[in-house]
Amino acid sequence: MMDPDTPPEATLVALSAQLSRIAKDLPGPLRRVRVHAGDTAVEVEWQEATAAVAAAPAPPAAAVPPDTPAARPAEGEPHAAVPVAGEAVLASPMVGTFYRASGPSEAPFVDVGDTVEEGHTVGVIEAMKLFNPITAEMPGVIKEILVRDAEPVEFGQPLIRIAVGADGLGAG
């Protein structure tokens, strides 16, 4: 705790140093962190990882179609994002808890079948008591939501499958 007589500039420097140490220990890039101490604040925003959204390559000829029971994970197993031609997978840019809506009594940001534009909020991830919006990186149609509401997620974990190109709205 800082001495109340400490000038705001010194408080800001101390908060920045602490934030820098914390950020170095995190497994993924942050999009925004806001720290306040009285009238003094530190706000940091990192650019979203380019690997967070990647267009899926065409599956090999022997691949199992995604709608068959053999392609679906068994009950209780984690859901892996199987690449499918014409689709992209939106992955978590950070470790935290994924929420489909802005509050418990609110409607989800998106549902399967919804059309989204680039920048459309599709969920939020709570990390370090901050709610970080997760946005679509391209226009398309929500094909599958791969995580449950209030489920802990890891950096790079697939969250949502979006149809692009011929099946969706984005360029293929």
Backbone as numpy.savetxt, mean C-alpha at the origin, in Angstrom:
# Nx Ny Nz CAx CAy CAz Cx Cy Cz
12.02 13.52 26.74 11.18 14.70 26.74 12.06 15.93 26.74
11.72 16.88 25.90 12.49 18.11 25.79 12.13 19.07 26.93
13.11 19.85 27.31 12.88 20.92 28.29 11.95 21.94 27.66
10.91 22.41 28.39 9.98 23.37 27.81 10.64 24.68 27.40
11.82 24.98 27.96 12.52 26.21 27.61 13.41 26.04 26.38
13.47 24.82 25.83 14.28 24.57 24.64 13.67 25.32 23.46
14.50 26.05 22.71 13.96 26.78 21.56 13.38 25.81 20.52
12.34 26.24 19.79 11.70 25.36 18.79 12.69 24.80 17.77
13.69 25.58 17.38 14.66 25.12 16.39 15.43 23.90 16.92
15.81 23.93 18.20 16.53 22.81 18.79 15.62 21.58 18.88
14.35 21.80 19.21 13.39 20.70 19.27 13.24 20.08 17.89
13.15 20.91 16.87 13.01 20.43 15.50 14.22 19.60 15.08
15.41 20.07 15.44 16.64 19.34 15.10 16.64 17.99 15.80
16.27 17.96 17.09 16.25 16.71 17.83 15.22 15.74 17.26
14.02 16.25 16.93 12.99 15.40 16.33 13.43 14.86 14.98
14.07 15.69 14.18 14.56 15.25 12.87 15.58 14.14 13.01
16.49 14.28 13.97 17.50 13.24 14.19 16.85 11.93 14.62
15.88 12.01 15.52 15.18 10.81 15.97 14.42 10.17 14.81
13.75 10.98 14.02 13.00 10.47 12.88 13.92 9.80 11.87
15.08 10.38 11.66 16.06 9.81 10.73 16.51 8.42 11.19
16.75 8.28 12.49 17.15 6.97 13.03 16.02 5.95 12.87
14.80 6.37 13.14 13.65 5.47 13.00 13.48 5.04 11.55
13.56 5.98 10.62 13.34 5.69 9.20 14.37 4.70 8.66
15.60 4.77 9.14 16.65 3.85 8.67 16.37 2.40 9.06
15.60 2.21 10.15 15.31 0.87 10.63 14.07 0.24 9.99
13.31 1.01 9.24 12.09 0.49 8.64 12.41 -0.32 7.39
11.65 -1.39 7.12 11.94 -2.26 5.99 11.51 -1.69 4.64
10.75 -0.63 4.61 10.29 -0.10 3.33 10.22 1.40 3.34
10.00 1.99 2.15 9.95 3.45 2.05 8.66 4.01 2.66
8.78 5.14 3.29 7.61 5.82 3.83 7.10 6.81 2.79
5.82 7.07 2.82 5.29 8.09 1.93 5.16 9.41 2.69
4.79 9.36 3.98 4.62 10.59 4.75 4.73 10.28 6.23
5.45 11.11 6.96 5.53 11.03 8.41 5.41 12.46 8.92
4.58 12.66 9.89 4.38 14.00 10.47 4.57 13.87 11.97
5.52 14.65 12.54 5.80 14.63 13.97 5.63 16.05 14.49
4.87 16.19 15.58 4.62 17.50 16.18 5.13 17.53 17.61
5.67 18.67 18.01 6.03 18.93 19.40 5.66 20.39 19.67
4.50 20.58 20.26 4.01 21.96 20.46 3.75 22.60 19.12
4.38 23.74 18.89 4.22 24.44 17.61 5.24 24.00 16.58
6.10 23.06 16.94 7.16 22.59 16.05 6.75 21.27 15.41
7.04 21.13 14.14 6.66 19.90 13.44 7.75 19.48 12.46
7.82 18.17 12.24 8.69 17.59 11.21 7.79 16.77 10.31
7.88 17.00 9.01 7.10 16.22 8.06 8.04 15.70 6.98
8.01 14.40 6.73 8.88 13.76 5.75 8.01 12.97 4.79
8.31 13.05 3.50 7.56 12.27 2.52 8.54 11.68 1.52
8.52 10.34 1.43 9.36 9.64 0.46 8.54 9.32 -0.76
9.21 9.26 -1.90 8.53 8.84 -3.11 8.20 7.37 -3.01
7.04 7.00 -3.51 6.61 5.61 -3.46 7.57 4.74 -4.27
7.83 3.55 -3.77 8.75 2.62 -4.44 8.21 2.26 -5.82
9.07 2.28 -6.83 8.63 1.95 -8.18 8.27 0.48 -8.30
8.78 -0.36 -7.39 8.46 -1.78 -7.43 7.11 -2.08 -6.80
6.46 -1.07 -6.23 5.19 -1.31 -5.53 4.11 -1.78 -6.49
4.17 -1.32 -7.74 3.19 -1.76 -8.72 3.96 -2.23 -9.94
3.73 -3.43 -10.36 4.42 -3.96 -11.52 3.42 -4.68 -12.41
3.49 -4.39 -13.69 2.62 -5.10 -14.62 3.05 -6.55 -14.67
2.09 -7.42 -14.66 2.39 -8.85 -14.64 2.74 -9.34 -16.03
3.78 -10.18 -16.15 4.11 -10.75 -17.45 3.10 -11.84 -17.82
3.08 -12.21 -19.08 2.19 -13.28 -19.51 2.60 -14.58 -18.83
1.63 -15.39 -18.39 1.99 -16.63 -17.72 2.57 -17.63 -18.71
3.42 -18.55 -18.25 3.94 -19.58 -19.14 2.81 -20.49 -19.61
3.05 -21.18 -20.72 2.00 -22.02 -21.32 1.45 -23.06 -20.35
2.28 -23.55 -19.42 1.83 -24.58 -18.49 1.17 -24.02 -17.23
1.01 -22.71 -17.15 0.44 -22.11 -15.95 -1.01 -22.53 -15.75
-1.41 -22.63 -14.50 -2.79 -22.99 -14.16 -3.62 -21.71 -14.23
-4.75 -21.72 -14.94 -5.59 -20.52 -14.98 -5.99 -20.11 -13.56
-6.04 -18.76 -13.28 -6.27 -18.30 -11.92 -7.64 -18.64 -11.34
-8.63 -18.96 -12.16 -9.97 -19.24 -11.66 -10.17 -20.71 -11.28
-9.17 -21.55 -11.48 -9.33 -22.96 -11.15 -9.01 -23.19 -9.69
-9.62 -24.20 -9.06 -9.35 -24.47 -7.65 -7.88 -24.71 -7.34
-7.14 -25.31 -8.27 -5.72 -25.60 -8.03 -4.90 -24.32 -7.91
-5.37 -23.22 -8.51 -4.62 -21.96 -8.46 -4.92 -21.17 -7.18
-6.01 -21.49 -6.50 -6.38 -20.76 -5.29 -5.67 -21.36 -4.08
-5.26 -20.48 -3.11 -4.62 -21.03 -1.92 -5.63 -21.77 -1.06
-5.14 -22.75 -0.32 -6.01 -23.50 0.61 -6.42 -22.59 1.75
-7.50 -22.94 2.42 -8.00 -22.17 3.56 -6.88 -21.96 4.57
-6.67 -20.70 4.97 -5.67 -20.39 5.97 -4.28 -20.13 5.42
-4.04 -20.45 4.13 -2.74 -20.19 3.52 -2.69 -18.75 3.04
-1.51 -18.12 3.03 -1.41 -16.77 2.49 -1.72 -16.78 1.00
-2.29 -15.71 0.52 -2.69 -15.60 -0.88 -1.53 -15.01 -1.68
-0.98 -15.76 -2.58 0.09 -15.26 -3.44 -0.53 -14.66 -4.69
0.08 -13.61 -5.19 -0.41 -12.98 -6.41 0.22 -13.70 -7.60
-0.57 -14.51 -8.29 -0.10 -15.23 -9.46 -0.19 -14.26 -10.64
0.93 -13.97 -11.31 0.89 -13.04 -12.43 -0.04 -13.55 -13.54
-0.85 -12.64 -14.06 -1.78 -12.95 -15.12 -1.64 -11.88 -16.19
-1.63 -12.26 -17.46 -1.51 -11.30 -18.55 -2.64 -10.29 -18.49
-2.33 -9.03 -18.74 -3.35 -7.97 -18.76 -3.73 -7.47 -17.39
-2.99 -7.87 -16.36 -3.29 -7.41 -15.01 -2.02 -6.90 -14.35
-2.20 -6.05 -13.34 -1.11 -5.55 -12.52 -1.47 -5.82 -11.08
-0.46 -5.94 -10.25 -0.68 -6.19 -8.83 -0.17 -4.98 -8.06
-1.04 -4.41 -7.25 -0.67 -3.30 -6.38 -0.14 -3.90 -5.08
1.11 -3.60 -4.75 1.75 -4.18 -3.57 1.92 -3.13 -2.48
2.04 -3.60 -1.26 2.18 -2.70 -0.12 3.53 -2.00 -0.15
3.52 -0.66 -0.05 4.78 0.08 -0.03 5.42 0.12 1.36
4.77 -0.51 2.36 5.28 -0.45 3.73 4.70 -1.56 4.57
5.24 -1.71 5.75 4.72 -2.65 6.75 3.65 -1.91 7.56
2.55 -2.57 7.83 1.50 -1.93 8.61 0.24 -2.78 8.61
-0.90 -2.12 8.84 -2.19 -2.80 8.84 -3.04 -2.21 7.72
-3.54 -3.07 6.83 -4.34 -2.64 5.68 -5.80 -2.48 6.08
-6.38 -1.37 5.68 -7.81 -1.14 5.90 -8.47 -0.81 4.57
-9.62 -1.42 4.34 -10.36 -1.20 3.09 -11.20 0.07 3.10
-11.45 0.65 4.29 -12.30 1.84 4.41 -11.64 2.83 5.36
-12.14 4.06 5.34 -11.56 5.10 6.21 -12.02 4.96 7.65
-13.02 4.13 7.91 -13.49 3.92 9.28 -14.36 2.67 9.34
-14.60 2.16 10.54 -15.36 0.91 10.68 -16.76 0.96 10.10
-17.42 2.12 10.14 -18.79 2.21 9.62 -18.85 2.81 8.22
-17.68 3.01 7.61 -17.61 3.60 6.26 -17.60 2.51 5.18
-18.04 2.90 3.99 -18.01 1.98 2.84 -16.56 1.77 2.41
-16.23 0.59 1.86 -14.86 0.35 1.38 -14.50 1.34 0.26
-13.22 1.64 0.15 -12.75 2.52 -0.92 -13.07 1.90 -2.28
-12.84 0.59 -2.41 -13.13 -0.13 -3.66 -13.64 -1.52 -3.36
-14.37 -2.08 -4.33 -14.83 -3.46 -4.29 -14.45 -4.11 -5.62
-14.48 -5.43 -5.67 -14.21 -6.15 -6.91 -15.21 -5.67 -7.96
-14.71 -5.37 -9.16 -15.55 -4.89 -10.25 -15.57 -3.39 -10.40
-15.07 -2.65 -9.39 -15.03 -1.19 -9.47 -13.99 -0.75 -10.49
-14.29 0.34 -11.19 -13.34 0.96 -12.11 -12.60 2.04 -11.34
-11.28 2.07 -11.48 -10.46 3.08 -10.81 -9.61 3.82 -11.83
-9.31 5.05 -11.50 -8.39 5.87 -12.29 -7.07 5.94 -11.54
-6.02 6.36 -12.22 -4.73 6.56 -11.56 -4.92 7.57 -10.43
-4.39 7.24 -9.25 -4.49 8.12 -8.10 -5.69 7.86 -7.21
-6.59 6.97 -7.64 -7.78 6.62 -6.85 -7.35 5.87 -5.59
-7.84 6.28 -4.43 -7.51 5.59 -3.18 -8.21 4.24 -3.16
-7.43 3.17 -2.94 -7.99 1.81 -2.91 -7.94 1.21 -1.50
-7.26 1.88 -0.58 -7.16 1.42 0.80 -6.21 2.33 1.55
-6.01 2.04 2.83 -5.03 2.76 3.63 -4.24 1.74 4.43
-3.00 2.11 4.74 -2.17 1.28 5.61 -1.79 2.13 6.81
-2.11 1.59 7.98 -1.72 2.26 9.22 -0.32 1.79 9.57
0.58 2.75 9.71 1.96 2.46 10.10 2.40 3.55 11.07
2.87 3.17 12.21 3.32 4.12 13.23 2.22 5.13 13.58
0.99 4.63 13.68 -0.18 5.42 14.04 -0.53 6.49 13.00
-0.02 6.34 11.78 -0.36 7.22 10.67 -1.09 6.40 9.62
-2.10 7.00 9.00 -2.85 6.32 7.95 -2.35 6.82 6.60
-1.74 5.91 5.84 -1.14 6.23 4.54 -2.05 5.75 3.43
-2.51 6.65 2.56 -3.39 6.21 1.48 -2.63 5.35 0.47
-3.28 4.30 0.00 -2.73 3.45 -1.05 -3.56 3.76 -2.30
-2.89 4.17 -3.36 -3.60 4.61 -4.56 -3.27 3.75 -5.76
-4.22 3.69 -6.69 -4.00 2.97 -7.95 -2.94 3.70 -8.75
-2.03 2.96 -9.33 -0.97 3.55 -10.14 -1.34 3.65 -11.61
-2.48 3.05 -11.97 -2.93 3.07 -13.36 -4.44 2.87 -13.36
-5.10 3.30 -14.45 -6.54 3.04 -14.54 -6.79 1.56 -14.79
-7.93 1.07 -14.34 -8.27 -0.33 -14.56 -9.51 -0.72 -13.78
-9.71 -2.02 -13.68 -10.86 -2.58 -12.97 -10.33 -3.48 -11.86
-10.85 -3.33 -10.65 -10.44 -4.15 -9.51 -10.90 -5.58 -9.78
-9.94 -6.49 -9.89 -10.25 -7.90 -10.15 -10.29 -8.72 -8.87
-9.42 -8.40 -7.92 -9.35 -9.20 -6.70 -8.68 -8.39 -5.59
-9.22 -8.48 -4.40 -8.61 -7.87 -3.22 -7.97 -9.03 -2.46
-6.65 -8.98 -2.33 -5.87 -10.13 -1.86 -5.68 -10.19 -0.35
-6.07 -9.15 0.37 -5.93 -9.15 1.83 -7.25 -8.75 2.47
-7.45 -9.20 3.70 -8.68 -8.87 4.44 -8.53 -7.51 5.11
-9.66 -6.91 5.44 -9.68 -5.66 6.18 -9.01 -5.88 7.54
-8.21 -4.92 7.97 -7.51 -4.93 9.26 -6.45 -6.03 9.35
-5.97 -6.51 8.20 -4.94 -7.55 8.17 -3.55 -6.91 8.14
-2.62 -7.41 8.96 -1.24 -6.92 8.89 -0.64 -7.27 7.53
0.13 -6.33 6.96 0.77 -6.57 5.67 2.26 -6.25 5.78
3.02 -6.87 4.90 4.47 -6.68 4.85 4.82 -5.82 3.65
6.01 -5.27 3.65 6.51 -4.51 2.51 6.53 -5.41 1.27
5.97 -4.96 0.17 5.96 -5.72 -1.07 4.86 -6.76 -1.18
4.05 -6.93 -0.13 2.98 -7.93 -0.17 1.89 -7.50 -1.15
1.46 -8.40 -2.03 0.38 -8.06 -2.97 -0.91 -7.72 -2.22
-1.55 -6.61 -2.62 -2.78 -6.16 -1.98 -3.99 -6.31 -2.89
-3.85 -5.84 -4.12 -5.00 -5.77 -5.04 -4.53 -6.09 -6.46
-5.35 -6.86 -7.17 -5.09 -7.18 -8.58 -6.00 -6.27 -9.42
-5.41 -5.58 -10.39 -6.14 -4.64 -11.25 -6.00 -5.08 -12.70
-7.14 -5.20 -13.41 -7.11 -5.52 -14.84 -6.79 -4.24 -15.61
-5.83 -4.33 -16.49 -5.44 -3.21 -17.35 -5.44 -3.69 -18.79
-5.28 -2.79 -19.72 -5.24 -3.17 -21.13 -6.60 -3.57 -21.65
-6.68 -4.71 -22.34 -7.93 -5.16 -22.97 -9.03 -5.42 -21.95
-8.66 -5.97 -20.77 -9.66 -6.28 -19.74 -10.02 -5.06 -18.89
-9.11 -4.12 -18.79 -9.33 -2.94 -17.96 -9.32 -1.69 -18.80
-8.86 -0.60 -18.21 -8.89 0.67 -18.90 -7.53 1.17 -19.29
-6.46 0.69 -18.66 -5.12 1.19 -18.94 -4.56 0.60 -20.22
-3.48 1.19 -20.65 -2.81 0.64 -21.84 -2.10 -0.63 -21.46
-2.18 -1.65 -22.28 -1.58 -2.94 -21.98 -0.16 -3.02 -22.18
